Each structure stands twice: as C-alpha cells, then as structure tokens.
Short mmCIF file of C-alpha atoms and ligand atoms in Angstrom, two decimals:
data_model
loop_
_atom_site.label_atom_id
_atom_site.label_comp_id
_atom_site.label_asym_id
_atom_site.label_seq_id
_atom_site.Cartn_x
_atom_site.Cartn_y
_atom_site.Cartn_z
CA MET Q 213 1.21 -13.85 68.88
CA ASN Q 214 -0.67 -12.24 66.19
CA ASP Q 215 -1.98 -13.80 63.26
CA PRO Q 216 -0.39 -13.58 60.33
CA GLN Q 217 -1.88 -11.13 57.37
CA PRO Q 218 -3.13 -12.42 54.67
CA ALA Q 219 -1.00 -11.40 51.67
CA PRO Q 220 -2.73 -8.59 49.39
CA SER Q 221 -4.16 -10.20 46.26
CA LEU Q 222 -2.07 -9.18 42.82
CA TYR Q 223 -5.15 -9.25 40.78
CA ALA Q 224 -8.00 -6.59 40.19
CA ALA Q 225 -11.04 -6.80 38.62
CA ARG Q 226 -12.08 -5.14 35.14
CA GLU Q 227 -13.64 -1.83 36.03
CA PRO Q 228 -16.14 -2.02 32.88
CA ILE Q 229 -16.23 1.33 31.40
CA PHE Q 230 -19.26 3.07 29.55
CA PRO Q 231 -17.81 5.65 27.06
CA ARG Q 232 -20.29 8.21 26.85
CA ARG Q 233 -21.12 10.01 23.03
CA VAL Q 234 -19.07 12.61 21.82
CA SER Q 235 -18.58 14.85 18.95
CA GLY Q 236 -16.33 16.89 17.30
CA THR Q 237 -13.42 17.30 14.93
CA PHE Q 238 -11.85 14.20 15.84
CA ARG Q 239 -14.44 12.16 16.23
CA ASN Q 240 -15.79 13.05 13.24
CA LEU Q 241 -12.13 11.98 11.78
CA LYS Q 242 -12.27 8.39 13.50
CA TRP Q 243 -16.07 7.84 11.85
CA ILE Q 244 -14.51 8.71 8.57
CA ILE Q 245 -11.54 6.56 9.19
CA LEU Q 246 -13.56 3.83 10.53
CA ALA Q 247 -15.97 3.94 7.44
CA VAL Q 248 -13.07 3.57 4.93
CA THR Q 249 -11.15 1.26 6.58
CA LEU Q 250 -13.83 -1.28 6.94
CA GLY Q 251 -15.19 -0.49 4.04
CA ILE Q 252 -12.18 -1.61 2.67
CA TYR Q 253 -12.06 -4.93 4.53
CA TYR Q 254 -15.54 -5.97 3.59
CA LEU Q 255 -15.65 -4.86 -0.33
CA THR Q 256 -12.14 -5.79 -1.42
CA PRO Q 257 -12.26 -9.51 -1.81
CA TRP Q 258 -15.62 -8.62 -4.15
CA ILE Q 259 -13.97 -6.22 -6.26
CA ARG Q 260 -13.61 -8.13 -10.07
CA TRP Q 261 -10.08 -7.53 -12.18
CA ASP Q 262 -9.35 -8.76 -15.49
CA ARG Q 263 -6.34 -10.94 -16.15
CA GLY Q 264 -7.35 -13.09 -19.17
CA PRO Q 265 -8.93 -16.67 -19.21
CA SER Q 266 -6.54 -18.71 -17.50
CA LEU Q 267 -5.89 -16.63 -14.67
CA PRO Q 268 -8.89 -15.59 -11.23
CA ASP Q 269 -10.65 -12.50 -11.78
CA GLN Q 270 -10.48 -11.43 -8.12
CA ALA Q 271 -8.47 -7.72 -7.90
CA VAL Q 272 -7.08 -8.97 -4.10
CA LEU Q 273 -6.32 -12.97 -3.71
CA LEU Q 274 -3.85 -14.83 -1.88
CA ASP Q 275 -3.89 -17.90 -3.93
CA MET Q 276 -2.13 -20.52 -1.61
CA ALA Q 277 -3.01 -23.58 -3.63
CA ASN Q 278 -1.33 -22.12 -6.25
CA ARG Q 279 1.26 -19.99 -4.45
CA ARG Q 280 0.33 -16.79 -6.06
CA PHE Q 281 -0.69 -13.47 -4.10
CA TYR Q 282 -2.75 -10.96 -6.73
CA PHE Q 283 -3.20 -7.67 -6.33
CA PHE Q 284 -4.92 -5.51 -8.85
CA TRP Q 285 -2.54 -5.87 -11.85
CA ILE Q 286 0.54 -6.98 -9.80
CA GLU Q 287 1.12 -10.61 -9.38
CA ILE Q 288 3.34 -11.81 -6.91
CA TRP Q 289 4.99 -15.68 -7.82
CA PRO Q 290 6.73 -17.47 -4.57
CA HIS Q 291 10.43 -16.27 -5.75
CA GLU Q 292 9.12 -12.70 -5.84
CA PHE Q 293 8.49 -12.74 -2.04
CA TYR Q 294 10.79 -9.48 -1.33
CA PHE Q 295 7.77 -7.83 -2.71
CA VAL Q 296 5.93 -8.86 0.18
CA ALA Q 297 8.86 -8.35 2.60
CA GLY Q 298 9.38 -5.02 1.31
CA LEU Q 299 5.68 -3.28 1.62
CA LEU Q 300 6.37 -5.06 5.53
CA ILE Q 301 9.22 -3.08 6.27
CA MET Q 302 7.53 -0.06 4.71
CA ALA Q 303 4.52 -0.13 6.69
CA GLY Q 304 6.86 -0.90 9.81
CA LEU Q 305 8.78 2.51 9.02
CA GLY Q 306 5.38 4.33 8.34
CA LEU Q 307 4.56 3.30 12.16
CA PHE Q 308 7.52 4.58 13.25
CA LEU Q 309 7.01 7.86 11.57
CA PHE Q 310 3.78 8.76 12.61
CA THR Q 311 4.75 7.50 16.25
CA SER Q 312 7.56 9.94 16.41
CA ALA Q 313 5.46 12.32 15.00
CA LEU Q 314 2.01 12.16 16.12
CA GLY Q 315 2.28 9.43 19.16
CA ARG Q 316 -0.05 6.51 19.03
CA VAL Q 317 -1.78 7.54 16.52
CA TRP Q 318 -2.41 4.42 15.17
CA CYS Q 319 -3.88 3.27 18.06
CA GLY Q 320 -6.16 6.01 18.28
CA TYR Q 321 -7.24 5.87 14.56
CA ALA Q 322 -6.45 2.79 12.70
CA CYS Q 323 -5.64 -0.12 14.63
CA PRO Q 324 -8.23 -3.39 13.95
CA GLN Q 325 -9.00 -3.33 17.70
CA THR Q 326 -9.90 0.26 17.74
CA VAL Q 327 -12.08 0.33 14.69
CA TRP Q 328 -13.74 -2.59 15.77
CA THR Q 329 -14.28 -1.71 19.14
CA ASP Q 330 -15.49 1.65 18.31
CA LEU Q 331 -18.23 -0.05 15.80
CA PHE Q 332 -19.29 -2.41 18.77
CA ILE Q 333 -19.83 0.62 21.03
CA LEU Q 334 -21.47 2.54 18.57
CA VAL Q 335 -24.01 -1.09 18.23
CA GLU Q 336 -23.85 -0.98 22.18
CA ARG Q 337 -24.95 2.59 22.36
CA TRP Q 338 -27.91 2.48 19.79
CA ILE Q 339 -29.15 -0.65 21.29
CA GLU Q 340 -29.01 -0.26 25.40
CA GLY Q 341 -28.48 3.74 25.34
CA ASP Q 342 -25.89 5.97 26.25
CA ARG Q 343 -23.29 5.96 29.11
CA ASN Q 344 -26.14 6.57 31.85
CA ALA Q 345 -28.27 4.17 30.37
CA ARG Q 346 -25.77 1.11 29.88
CA LEU Q 347 -23.91 1.82 33.73
CA ARG Q 348 -28.08 1.75 34.85
CA LEU Q 349 -28.34 -1.46 32.77
CA HIS Q 350 -25.04 -2.63 34.51
CA ARG Q 351 -25.87 -2.20 37.51
CA GLN Q 352 -29.49 -3.76 37.74
CA LYS Q 353 -28.59 -7.03 39.43
CA LYS Q 354 -31.89 -8.84 38.31
CA MET Q 355 -32.34 -9.94 34.80
CA ASP Q 356 -35.30 -8.97 33.60
CA LEU Q 357 -37.32 -8.97 30.57
CA ARG Q 358 -36.00 -6.18 29.25
CA LYS Q 359 -32.47 -6.65 30.40
CA ALA Q 360 -32.31 -9.72 28.39
CA ARG Q 361 -33.52 -8.28 25.26
CA LEU Q 362 -31.54 -5.90 25.09
CA ARG Q 363 -28.42 -8.02 26.23
CA LEU Q 364 -29.35 -11.05 23.32
CA THR Q 365 -29.89 -8.13 21.02
CA LYS Q 366 -26.96 -6.93 21.17
CA TRP Q 367 -24.92 -9.87 21.08
CA VAL Q 368 -26.82 -11.05 18.34
CA VAL Q 369 -25.09 -8.08 16.19
CA TRP Q 370 -21.96 -8.39 17.46
CA LEU Q 371 -22.01 -12.33 16.84
CA LEU Q 372 -23.30 -10.79 12.99
CA ILE Q 373 -20.32 -8.60 12.78
CA GLY Q 374 -17.78 -10.82 13.83
CA LEU Q 375 -19.22 -13.21 11.20
CA ALA Q 376 -18.81 -10.74 8.60
CA THR Q 377 -15.28 -9.86 9.99
CA GLY Q 378 -14.51 -13.99 9.54
CA GLY Q 379 -16.44 -14.08 6.83
CA ALA Q 380 -14.73 -11.43 4.62
CA TRP Q 381 -10.80 -12.96 5.95
CA VAL Q 382 -11.48 -16.21 3.97
CA PHE Q 383 -12.64 -14.00 0.84
CA TYR Q 384 -9.49 -13.09 0.72
CA PHE Q 385 -8.13 -16.46 0.30
CA ALA Q 386 -10.44 -17.79 -2.92
CA ASP Q 387 -12.84 -16.95 -5.06
CA ALA Q 388 -15.43 -14.40 -3.21
CA PRO Q 389 -18.24 -14.99 -4.78
CA THR Q 390 -17.69 -19.13 -5.33
CA LEU Q 391 -16.41 -19.55 -1.53
CA ALA Q 392 -20.07 -17.43 -0.37
CA ARG Q 393 -22.16 -20.23 -2.04
CA ASP Q 394 -19.95 -23.13 -0.91
CA LEU Q 395 -19.99 -21.56 2.70
CA ILE Q 396 -24.07 -21.22 2.47
CA THR Q 397 -24.68 -24.76 0.44
CA GLY Q 398 -22.20 -26.39 2.91
CA GLN Q 399 -19.77 -27.33 0.52
CA ALA Q 400 -16.80 -25.08 1.61
CA HIS Q 401 -13.90 -26.86 2.74
CA PRO Q 402 -13.09 -27.17 6.71
CA ILE Q 403 -10.61 -24.94 7.03
CA ALA Q 404 -12.73 -21.87 6.07
CA TYR Q 405 -15.37 -22.69 8.46
CA THR Q 406 -13.01 -23.50 11.17
CA THR Q 407 -11.16 -19.68 10.34
CA MET Q 408 -14.27 -18.32 10.08
CA ALA Q 409 -15.94 -19.49 13.81
CA ILE Q 410 -12.16 -18.61 15.68
CA LEU Q 411 -12.17 -14.60 13.34
CA THR Q 412 -16.19 -14.46 14.46
CA ALA Q 413 -15.21 -15.47 18.47
CA THR Q 414 -12.33 -13.46 18.38
CA THR Q 415 -14.20 -10.36 17.02
CA PHE Q 416 -17.01 -10.76 19.87
CA PHE Q 417 -15.19 -11.39 22.65
CA PHE Q 418 -11.53 -8.48 21.78
CA GLY Q 419 -14.45 -5.86 20.30
CA GLY Q 420 -17.12 -6.65 22.86
CA PHE Q 421 -15.89 -7.54 26.15
CA ALA Q 422 -11.86 -7.69 26.32
CA ARG Q 423 -11.87 -3.83 24.68
CA GLU Q 424 -9.08 -1.52 26.20
CA GLN Q 425 -7.81 -4.75 27.78
CA ILE Q 426 -6.15 -5.76 24.92
CA CYS Q 427 -4.63 -2.19 24.37
CA ILE Q 428 -3.72 -1.94 27.91
CA TYR Q 429 -1.87 -5.55 28.51
CA ALA Q 430 -1.82 -7.75 25.42
CA CYS Q 431 -0.45 -5.49 22.76
CA PRO Q 432 2.92 -4.86 22.96
CA TRP Q 433 3.24 -1.63 20.94
CA PRO Q 434 2.23 0.42 23.90
CA ARG Q 435 5.65 -0.74 25.86
CA ILE Q 436 7.92 -0.42 21.92
CA GLN Q 437 6.77 2.76 20.87
CA ALA Q 438 8.04 4.65 23.74
CA ALA Q 439 11.72 4.19 21.81
CA MET Q 440 10.04 6.39 18.76
CA MET Q 441 8.84 9.39 20.91
CA ASP Q 442 10.56 12.66 22.53
CA GLU Q 443 10.14 15.86 23.52
CA ASP Q 444 8.76 17.33 19.96
CA THR Q 445 6.32 14.57 19.56
CA LEU Q 446 2.44 15.62 19.57
CA VAL Q 447 0.81 14.00 21.86
CA VAL Q 448 -2.84 14.61 24.13
CA GLY Q 449 -2.21 16.23 26.97
CA TYR Q 450 -3.85 18.64 29.76
CA ARG Q 451 -3.02 22.20 30.43
CA ASP Q 452 -2.99 22.44 33.65
CA TRP Q 453 -0.88 25.45 34.38
CA ARG Q 454 -4.26 26.86 32.49
CA GLY Q 455 -6.81 24.62 34.11
CA GLU Q 456 -5.70 24.35 37.37
CA PRO Q 457 -6.80 25.03 40.39
CA ARG Q 458 -9.82 22.83 39.07
CA GLY Q 459 -13.46 23.40 40.55
CA LYS Q 460 -17.34 23.59 39.51
CA GLY Q 461 -19.20 26.44 39.83
CA LYS Q 462 -18.97 30.12 38.09
CA ARG Q 463 -15.74 32.08 37.44
CA THR Q 464 -15.78 35.60 38.70
CA ALA Q 465 -13.13 38.68 38.15
CA ASP Q 466 -11.79 37.42 41.57
CA SER Q 467 -11.91 34.05 40.81
CA GLU Q 468 -8.49 31.90 41.19
CA LEU Q 469 -10.10 29.22 39.84
CA GLY Q 470 -8.48 27.70 36.42
CA ASP Q 471 -10.41 26.89 33.27
CA CYS Q 472 -11.17 22.97 34.10
CA ILE Q 473 -14.96 22.70 35.62
CA ASP Q 474 -14.54 19.37 36.56
CA CYS Q 475 -17.30 18.37 34.95
CA MET Q 476 -15.79 15.14 34.14
CA ALA Q 477 -16.65 14.90 30.16
CA CYS Q 478 -13.30 14.16 28.92
CA VAL Q 479 -13.39 11.17 31.29
CA ASN Q 480 -16.42 9.77 30.68
CA VAL Q 481 -15.59 9.55 27.00
CA CYS Q 482 -12.22 8.27 27.24
CA PRO Q 483 -12.37 4.48 25.58
CA VAL Q 484 -9.63 3.50 28.40
CA GLY Q 485 -11.43 5.09 30.77
CA ILE Q 486 -8.09 6.91 32.16
CA ASP Q 487 -8.15 10.98 33.38
CA ILE Q 488 -5.94 12.98 31.23
CA ARG Q 489 -5.80 15.40 33.80
CA ASP Q 490 -3.33 12.98 35.48
CA GLY Q 491 -1.08 13.45 33.03
CA GLN Q 492 0.83 11.25 29.87
CA GLN Q 493 -0.46 7.45 30.62
CA MET Q 494 0.40 4.48 29.10
CA GLU Q 495 -3.00 3.59 28.59
CA CYS Q 496 -3.72 6.60 26.53
CA ILE Q 497 -4.26 6.12 22.58
CA THR Q 498 -4.35 9.44 21.69
CA CYS Q 499 -7.70 9.10 20.65
CA ALA Q 500 -8.51 12.90 21.39
CA LEU Q 501 -12.16 12.44 22.08
CA CYS Q 502 -11.37 13.75 24.99
CA ILE Q 503 -10.26 17.00 23.24
CA ASP Q 504 -13.50 17.11 21.41
CA ALA Q 505 -15.40 16.49 24.89
CA CYS Q 506 -13.34 19.80 26.58
CA ASP Q 507 -13.55 21.78 23.62
CA ASP Q 508 -17.04 21.35 23.70
CA MET Q 509 -17.69 22.13 27.66
CA MET Q 510 -14.97 25.28 26.68
CA GLU Q 511 -17.43 26.52 24.39
CA LYS Q 512 -20.38 26.62 26.38
CA ILE Q 513 -18.28 28.34 29.55
CA GLY Q 514 -16.94 30.87 27.08
CA LYS Q 515 -13.54 29.93 27.42
CA PRO Q 516 -11.29 29.61 24.37
CA ARG Q 517 -10.86 25.98 23.73
CA GLY Q 518 -7.49 24.06 23.60
CA LEU Q 519 -7.77 22.79 27.79
CA ILE Q 520 -7.29 19.87 26.40
CA ASP Q 521 -5.04 19.25 23.01
CA TYR Q 522 -2.07 18.00 21.06
CA MET Q 523 0.84 19.38 22.12
CA ALA Q 524 4.42 18.75 22.66
CA LEU Q 525 6.54 18.37 26.01
CA SER Q 526 8.96 21.04 24.28
CA ASP Q 527 6.41 23.66 24.25
CA GLU Q 528 5.53 23.30 27.77
CA ALA Q 529 8.06 26.00 28.97
CA ASN Q 530 6.46 28.23 26.74
CA ALA Q 531 2.91 27.58 27.33
CA ARG Q 532 3.80 28.39 30.53
CA ALA Q 533 5.57 31.53 30.62
CA GLY Q 534 2.78 32.60 28.27
CA LYS Q 535 4.58 32.41 24.94
CA PRO Q 536 3.32 31.32 22.08
CA PRO Q 537 4.09 27.49 20.82
CA ARG Q 538 6.68 26.56 18.19
CA ASN Q 539 5.28 26.49 14.48
CA ILE Q 540 3.68 22.42 14.06
CA TRP Q 541 6.06 21.50 11.26
CA LYS Q 542 8.90 22.55 13.69
CA HIS Q 543 7.68 19.36 15.32
CA ILE Q 544 6.89 17.38 12.60
CA LEU Q 545 10.24 17.62 10.40
CA ARG Q 546 12.84 16.89 12.87
CA PRO Q 547 16.11 14.84 11.84
CA ARG Q 548 14.07 11.70 13.34
CA THR Q 549 10.93 11.90 11.59
CA ILE Q 550 13.02 13.10 8.02
CA MET Q 551 15.22 9.57 8.45
CA TYR Q 552 12.16 7.67 8.75
CA THR Q 553 10.62 9.49 5.67
CA SER Q 554 13.33 8.79 3.60
CA LEU Q 555 13.82 5.03 4.62
CA TRP Q 556 10.47 4.58 3.65
CA SER Q 557 10.72 6.49 0.55
CA LEU Q 558 14.16 4.75 -0.60
CA VAL Q 559 12.17 1.40 0.21
CA GLY Q 560 9.40 2.28 -1.93
CA VAL Q 561 11.48 3.05 -4.99
CA GLY Q 562 13.46 0.50 -4.95
CA LEU Q 563 10.12 -1.81 -4.63
CA LEU Q 564 8.61 0.64 -7.68
CA PHE Q 565 12.20 -0.16 -9.58
CA ALA Q 566 12.02 -3.52 -9.10
CA LEU Q 567 8.22 -4.11 -10.01
CA PHE Q 568 9.22 -2.10 -13.21
CA ILE Q 569 12.64 -4.02 -14.49
CA ARG Q 570 10.92 -7.71 -13.86
CA SER Q 571 10.34 -9.25 -16.68
CA ASP Q 572 7.82 -12.40 -18.18
CA ILE Q 573 10.09 -15.11 -18.21
CA ASP Q 574 12.40 -16.21 -15.32
CA LEU Q 575 14.23 -19.44 -14.40
CA THR Q 576 16.29 -20.37 -11.09
CA VAL Q 577 18.63 -22.55 -11.16
CA ALA Q 578 19.74 -25.28 -8.55
CA PRO Q 579 22.97 -27.47 -9.79
CA VAL Q 580 22.52 -30.89 -8.77
CA ARG Q 581 25.85 -31.41 -6.60
CA ASN Q 582 25.77 -35.48 -5.85
CA PRO Q 583 27.85 -35.93 -7.39
CA THR Q 584 29.35 -32.51 -8.45
CA PHE Q 585 30.32 -34.01 -12.01
CA VAL Q 586 29.94 -37.27 -14.07
CA THR Q 587 32.25 -38.78 -16.93
CA LEU Q 588 30.53 -40.43 -19.12
CA SER Q 589 31.34 -43.41 -21.59
CA ASP Q 590 32.92 -41.73 -24.19
CA GLY Q 591 35.37 -39.14 -21.64
CA SER Q 592 33.20 -35.73 -21.76
CA ILE Q 593 32.03 -34.48 -18.44
CA ARG Q 594 28.30 -33.73 -17.67
CA ASN Q 595 27.27 -31.40 -14.78
CA THR Q 596 23.16 -31.33 -13.91
CA TYR Q 597 20.97 -28.80 -13.23
CA ASP Q 598 17.46 -28.44 -12.31
CA VAL Q 599 15.85 -25.34 -14.02
CA ARG Q 600 12.93 -23.87 -12.71
CA LEU Q 601 11.22 -22.07 -15.74
CA ARG Q 602 8.70 -19.30 -15.01
CA ASN Q 603 6.27 -18.64 -17.56
CA LYS Q 604 4.25 -15.32 -16.42
CA HIS Q 605 2.26 -14.77 -19.98
CA GLY Q 606 -1.66 -15.94 -20.99
CA ASP Q 607 -0.10 -18.22 -23.22
CA ASP Q 608 2.30 -20.80 -23.44
CA ARG Q 609 5.53 -20.09 -24.71
CA PRO Q 610 8.46 -21.91 -26.04
CA PHE Q 611 11.60 -21.30 -23.79
CA LEU Q 612 15.31 -22.18 -25.83
CA VAL Q 613 18.02 -22.95 -23.09
CA THR Q 614 21.66 -22.57 -24.22
CA VAL Q 615 24.81 -21.80 -22.08
CA LYS Q 616 27.55 -19.35 -21.87
CA GLY Q 617 30.59 -19.99 -20.68
CA ASP Q 618 33.04 -21.74 -23.18
CA PRO Q 619 32.60 -22.64 -26.33
CA ALA Q 620 32.80 -26.06 -26.37
CA MET Q 621 29.98 -26.47 -23.60
CA GLN Q 622 26.68 -27.90 -24.88
CA VAL Q 623 23.12 -27.95 -23.64
CA GLU Q 624 21.04 -30.80 -23.37
CA LEU Q 625 17.34 -31.16 -21.74
CA GLU Q 626 15.73 -34.25 -19.98
CA GLY Q 627 13.10 -35.35 -22.63
CA VAL Q 628 13.16 -32.67 -24.85
CA PRO Q 629 15.31 -33.53 -27.63
CA GLU Q 630 14.63 -30.49 -30.05
CA GLY Q 631 16.42 -27.90 -27.20
CA SER Q 632 13.25 -25.61 -26.52
CA VAL Q 633 10.80 -26.69 -23.90
CA THR Q 634 7.01 -25.25 -24.16
CA VAL Q 635 6.19 -23.98 -20.79
CA PRO Q 636 2.13 -23.43 -20.39
CA ALA Q 637 0.61 -20.40 -19.10
CA ASN Q 638 0.95 -18.82 -15.80
CA THR Q 639 3.41 -21.89 -14.54
CA ALA Q 640 6.43 -22.71 -13.33
CA LEU Q 641 8.16 -25.47 -15.16
CA LEU Q 642 10.96 -27.80 -13.64
CA GLN Q 643 12.99 -28.67 -16.39
CA ARG Q 644 16.65 -30.98 -15.67
CA VAL Q 645 19.45 -29.62 -17.76
CA TYR Q 646 22.65 -31.05 -18.75
CA ILE Q 647 25.72 -29.16 -19.47
CA VAL Q 648 28.39 -31.14 -21.60
CA THR Q 649 32.01 -30.49 -22.04
CA PRO Q 650 33.33 -33.10 -24.95
CA LYS Q 651 36.47 -34.78 -23.94
CA ASP Q 652 38.70 -33.15 -26.00
CA ALA Q 653 38.02 -29.80 -25.09
CA ALA Q 654 40.27 -26.90 -24.01
CA PRO Q 655 41.67 -27.84 -20.25
CA SER Q 656 39.15 -24.56 -19.08
CA ALA Q 657 36.10 -26.33 -20.64
CA GLN Q 658 37.08 -29.25 -18.62
CA ALA Q 659 37.75 -27.02 -15.02
CA ASN Q 660 35.91 -25.40 -12.71
CA THR Q 661 34.00 -22.73 -14.93
CA PRO Q 662 31.23 -20.00 -14.33
CA VAL Q 663 28.99 -20.24 -16.70
CA ARG Q 664 25.55 -18.39 -17.36
CA ILE Q 665 22.02 -20.11 -18.27
CA TRP Q 666 20.11 -18.10 -21.02
CA VAL Q 667 16.18 -19.02 -21.48
CA GLU Q 668 14.61 -17.13 -24.30
CA ASP Q 669 11.54 -16.67 -25.10
CA LEU Q 670 11.18 -17.76 -28.58
CA THR Q 671 7.66 -16.40 -29.15
CA ASN Q 672 9.18 -12.81 -28.96
CA GLY Q 673 13.02 -12.48 -28.05
CA ASP Q 674 12.88 -11.70 -24.23
CA ARG Q 675 15.70 -13.34 -22.97
CA ALA Q 676 17.02 -13.97 -18.58
CA HIS Q 677 19.71 -15.89 -17.37
CA LYS Q 678 20.98 -16.64 -14.18
CA ASP Q 679 24.68 -17.49 -13.40
CA THR Q 680 26.17 -20.79 -11.52
CA THR Q 681 29.41 -23.05 -11.80
CA PHE Q 682 30.32 -26.38 -14.01
CA ASN Q 683 32.36 -28.27 -11.70
CA GLY Q 684 35.05 -30.46 -13.64
CA ARG Q 685 37.80 -32.51 -13.43
CA GLY Q 686 39.94 -29.45 -12.11
CA ASN Q 687 38.18 -29.48 -8.43
S1 SF4 N 933 -7.18 10.09 27.56
FE1 SF4 N 933 -8.22 11.21 26.06
S2 SF4 N 933 -6.80 10.92 24.32
FE2 SF4 N 933 -6.25 9.38 25.69
S3 SF4 N 933 -7.62 7.13 25.63
FE3 SF4 N 933 -8.47 8.84 26.99
S4 SF4 N 933 -9.95 10.13 25.26
FE4 SF4 N 933 -8.65 8.94 23.68
S1 SF4 N 934 -13.65 17.83 29.95
FE1 SF4 N 934 -12.16 20.07 30.40
S2 SF4 N 934 -13.36 21.25 31.96
FE2 SF4 N 934 -14.47 18.97 31.50
S3 SF4 N 934 -13.28 18.32 33.62
FE3 SF4 N 934 -12.05 17.09 31.50
S4 SF4 N 934 -10.47 18.84 31.44
FE4 SF4 N 934 -11.81 19.98 32.98
#
C-alpha cells in the first residue's frame, strides 16, 4: 500500500512587495492628498480658538472629562450626540457615493492605511534605495554592517512616525501644549502613555510590515464595496484588446503584437503586487499608479497613453468595436449616485438646520415615577421631575422655571425658594422640580394631564420647553 500523501498546506507565506518609484498625474495627486491629510491630522490639535475665559481654546477637542466636543465655533453637548451620528451617516453615504462612481477611490487615495503605508515606503526608498536596491538587500542573507545600519535607520524613522501618530491622537483629547509638556516631563496620565504606545506599535507594524495584507485580509471594505459598484463604475483596467498579444521588441508595420511591451512596469509599481493585465482583482485598491507607469512606457515607445486607464465595464463593448467611450458624466451621473448625493445632502441640510435653530439654553426632563404621585397632608397632589438645565453661555445665568398645563398647578424647586435658579457658565445643572395641584383644584388638574415645563433665561428672555405628564388620582 502507498503511504498517504501529506495534506497540502493551506498557508501561503507572504511575498514581500517592493514597489518601484513612479511619477505621473496620479502619483502627484496621491502626494498632494498625503500631504493634506497628514498635515490636517498632525497639526489640527495645535490650532487655537478663543471661546472666552471659561472654555478651552483648542479648536478641535474631545473633552471626555467634561463630556463636550469642540469643533471650531461648534460645541456639541452630550445630549446633542445626534450631530456626531449625523456626520458619521454623511461620511458613510459619501463613501457609498464615491465607491459607486469611482470604485475603491477611498482605498487608493485617502484611507489611513494607504496614506501611512505610502509614507513608510517613501522613507524606505530614501534609506534603502529604489526597488532593485531593496530587493538586493532583502535577498542578502548575511546581516553585515551596511544592512544592519540601513535596517536600523529605517526602523527608527518608522518608530518616530509611529510616535508622532500616536502623540497627535492623544492631543485631540486634552489641551495639546499642556499635554505635550506633561508627556515630556513624565507627568501625563498613564492612559496617554498607553494610548501612544499602542498607536506607535500599530502604526509601525501596519505601515512597515503588514501593508497590503491589511487591505487584502483584515479590512472588510473590499468585500462590502462590490455591492455599490456596477458596470458604470469607473475602475482601473487594462485595454487587453489593444495591448494583446503582448510581447517585447520593436513593433513593425506587419507586427501582430499589441501595444503591451511586457515591461512589467505596471506590476513593479503596484503596492499590492498584482498584475492588472489579469483583469479586475479584489486586491486592487485603484491607486492608479499602474496607469502612470504604463503611460510613461507608452510615451517612450511612441504609442498613445491609456493602455491602462480608468474605464467602465459598460464601455468595453464600444471600445472593442473601436467606438468612442460614453461621456464620463454619463457614468458618474446615474440613479444610484444621484440617490446617494440626495441622501447625503438631505442629512447635511438637516444637520445645518438643527445647528442653527438650537438655543443657548436647554433642558431635559426625567419624571420620577416611584411613586407616580404623592398626596400631601393637606390633600394636594405632587409630582416630582429631575430637570437638567443647560447654560451654554460663557457667564452664569438665572433660569426661571414655570409650568403650563392647568392654571392651578404650581412649580416648586427643591432648595430654591425664589423660583429661579442660577446655572453656572457652560454647565448642566440637575434641579429637582415639583409640580403641585391643590386639593380643591378642578378634577381635570388632578387627573392624568399633559404639561409643559418652561425655562426662561432672565438675562435675555430666551426660552425653552419640554413636554411631560402630570399623574394624578385619575390614573
Ligand atoms: S493594479 Fe494598479 S490600481 Fe490596482 S493596486 Fe495595483 S497599481 Fe494600484
Ligand atoms: S506597463 Fe504597460 S506596457 Fe508595460 S507591461 Fe504593463 S501594460 Fe504592458
């Protein structure tokens, strides 16, 4: 009997990728996006914004201790979290819109994994050289002095970038200059050091070593995005009807070869290590670097650019027949993208409207329902409410609390005999409020009655209200 064959391994070791330097329109666009996004990320916590003496002067601040989010002139309180939810919905819809129009444009140009990996590869290229030099260094088994020096230098620079990335992140959660000083003098909170250490390590590992593996195996987005793309989506593709049969060598008048000279430039610049000539692949992040590489080659051999290009599947039949492609706007403006744009605008307009109509005073009312009502010794009925009063002004304000329901109803504030309560600047104050109906009030006032609790800012007359219910004997 033959020995049983060992089961084939399901594990394939990663083939390291050493993308070659490339220049061109899309590479330049990617450099600009990299500079802008990293600039925004690293510099934003240092922008100052004067909000008066009682509020922080950091333009963008997630003040977790005081449960407040500051974004330039906008201040989000905890009960206004719907603004953050709305912005997240807009970000999601924006992503759907761009994916349905331009495929994985987010992955290829603006995703943090792509941006930081690009930066890490740039550093690697500066220190170790372009593709061939890096390949030679990789294949060199012996760790001599030169290899050790290059590796060490590269890792130190990567670590510094990781440290700056983790450092910038924690500055969004506290006053940046103060926290920077505390971090240097060893006086910052352990959470700040821990967060920085985790982000430094993850940036170092994701940008330096994991790279395309994150896009291919860890990120769910490549799997989901297919639902948003169709035959009109513009994606990076290879015009095989023009390029094939590929082959090296000069083209003569009677040559049967296509335009592809099989130079492998498109493969060598690809950050995920695929060959776009094999057709659309899940790994492709549509970074368009292969377009730049191929256009460069086409220019060198005197052929028209665009052998690799942004194109839609629906244009392929036309192109094969030698007809011109449809106008680009016909691909972009279609029911799906119009629907995403409309939804995105709707949410945006809704948020803007909510932002402009919100008042500088506010309240929430939580009825105390255990018990639902109390009959006092004189026969009157009392309901209890916990009212949170918010003063968003930079100075203390006196708030008058009143009730609208039955004329017989009266308001009493616990611990505040004069009926108005002072709410300190930029604070939410929890005030216990009683609504009382006398024993001889009309039956309607002693039953289950809708009531409206009003607060009035006695400084400027601004008012706000919340509706609730008064529970009486009629329940
Ligand atoms: S195939 Fe081209 S577009 Fe796709 S990831 Fe590679 S270089 Fe970028
Ligand atoms: S860069 Fe263009 S010419 Fe060179 S192999 Fe790729 S498709 Fe062919």
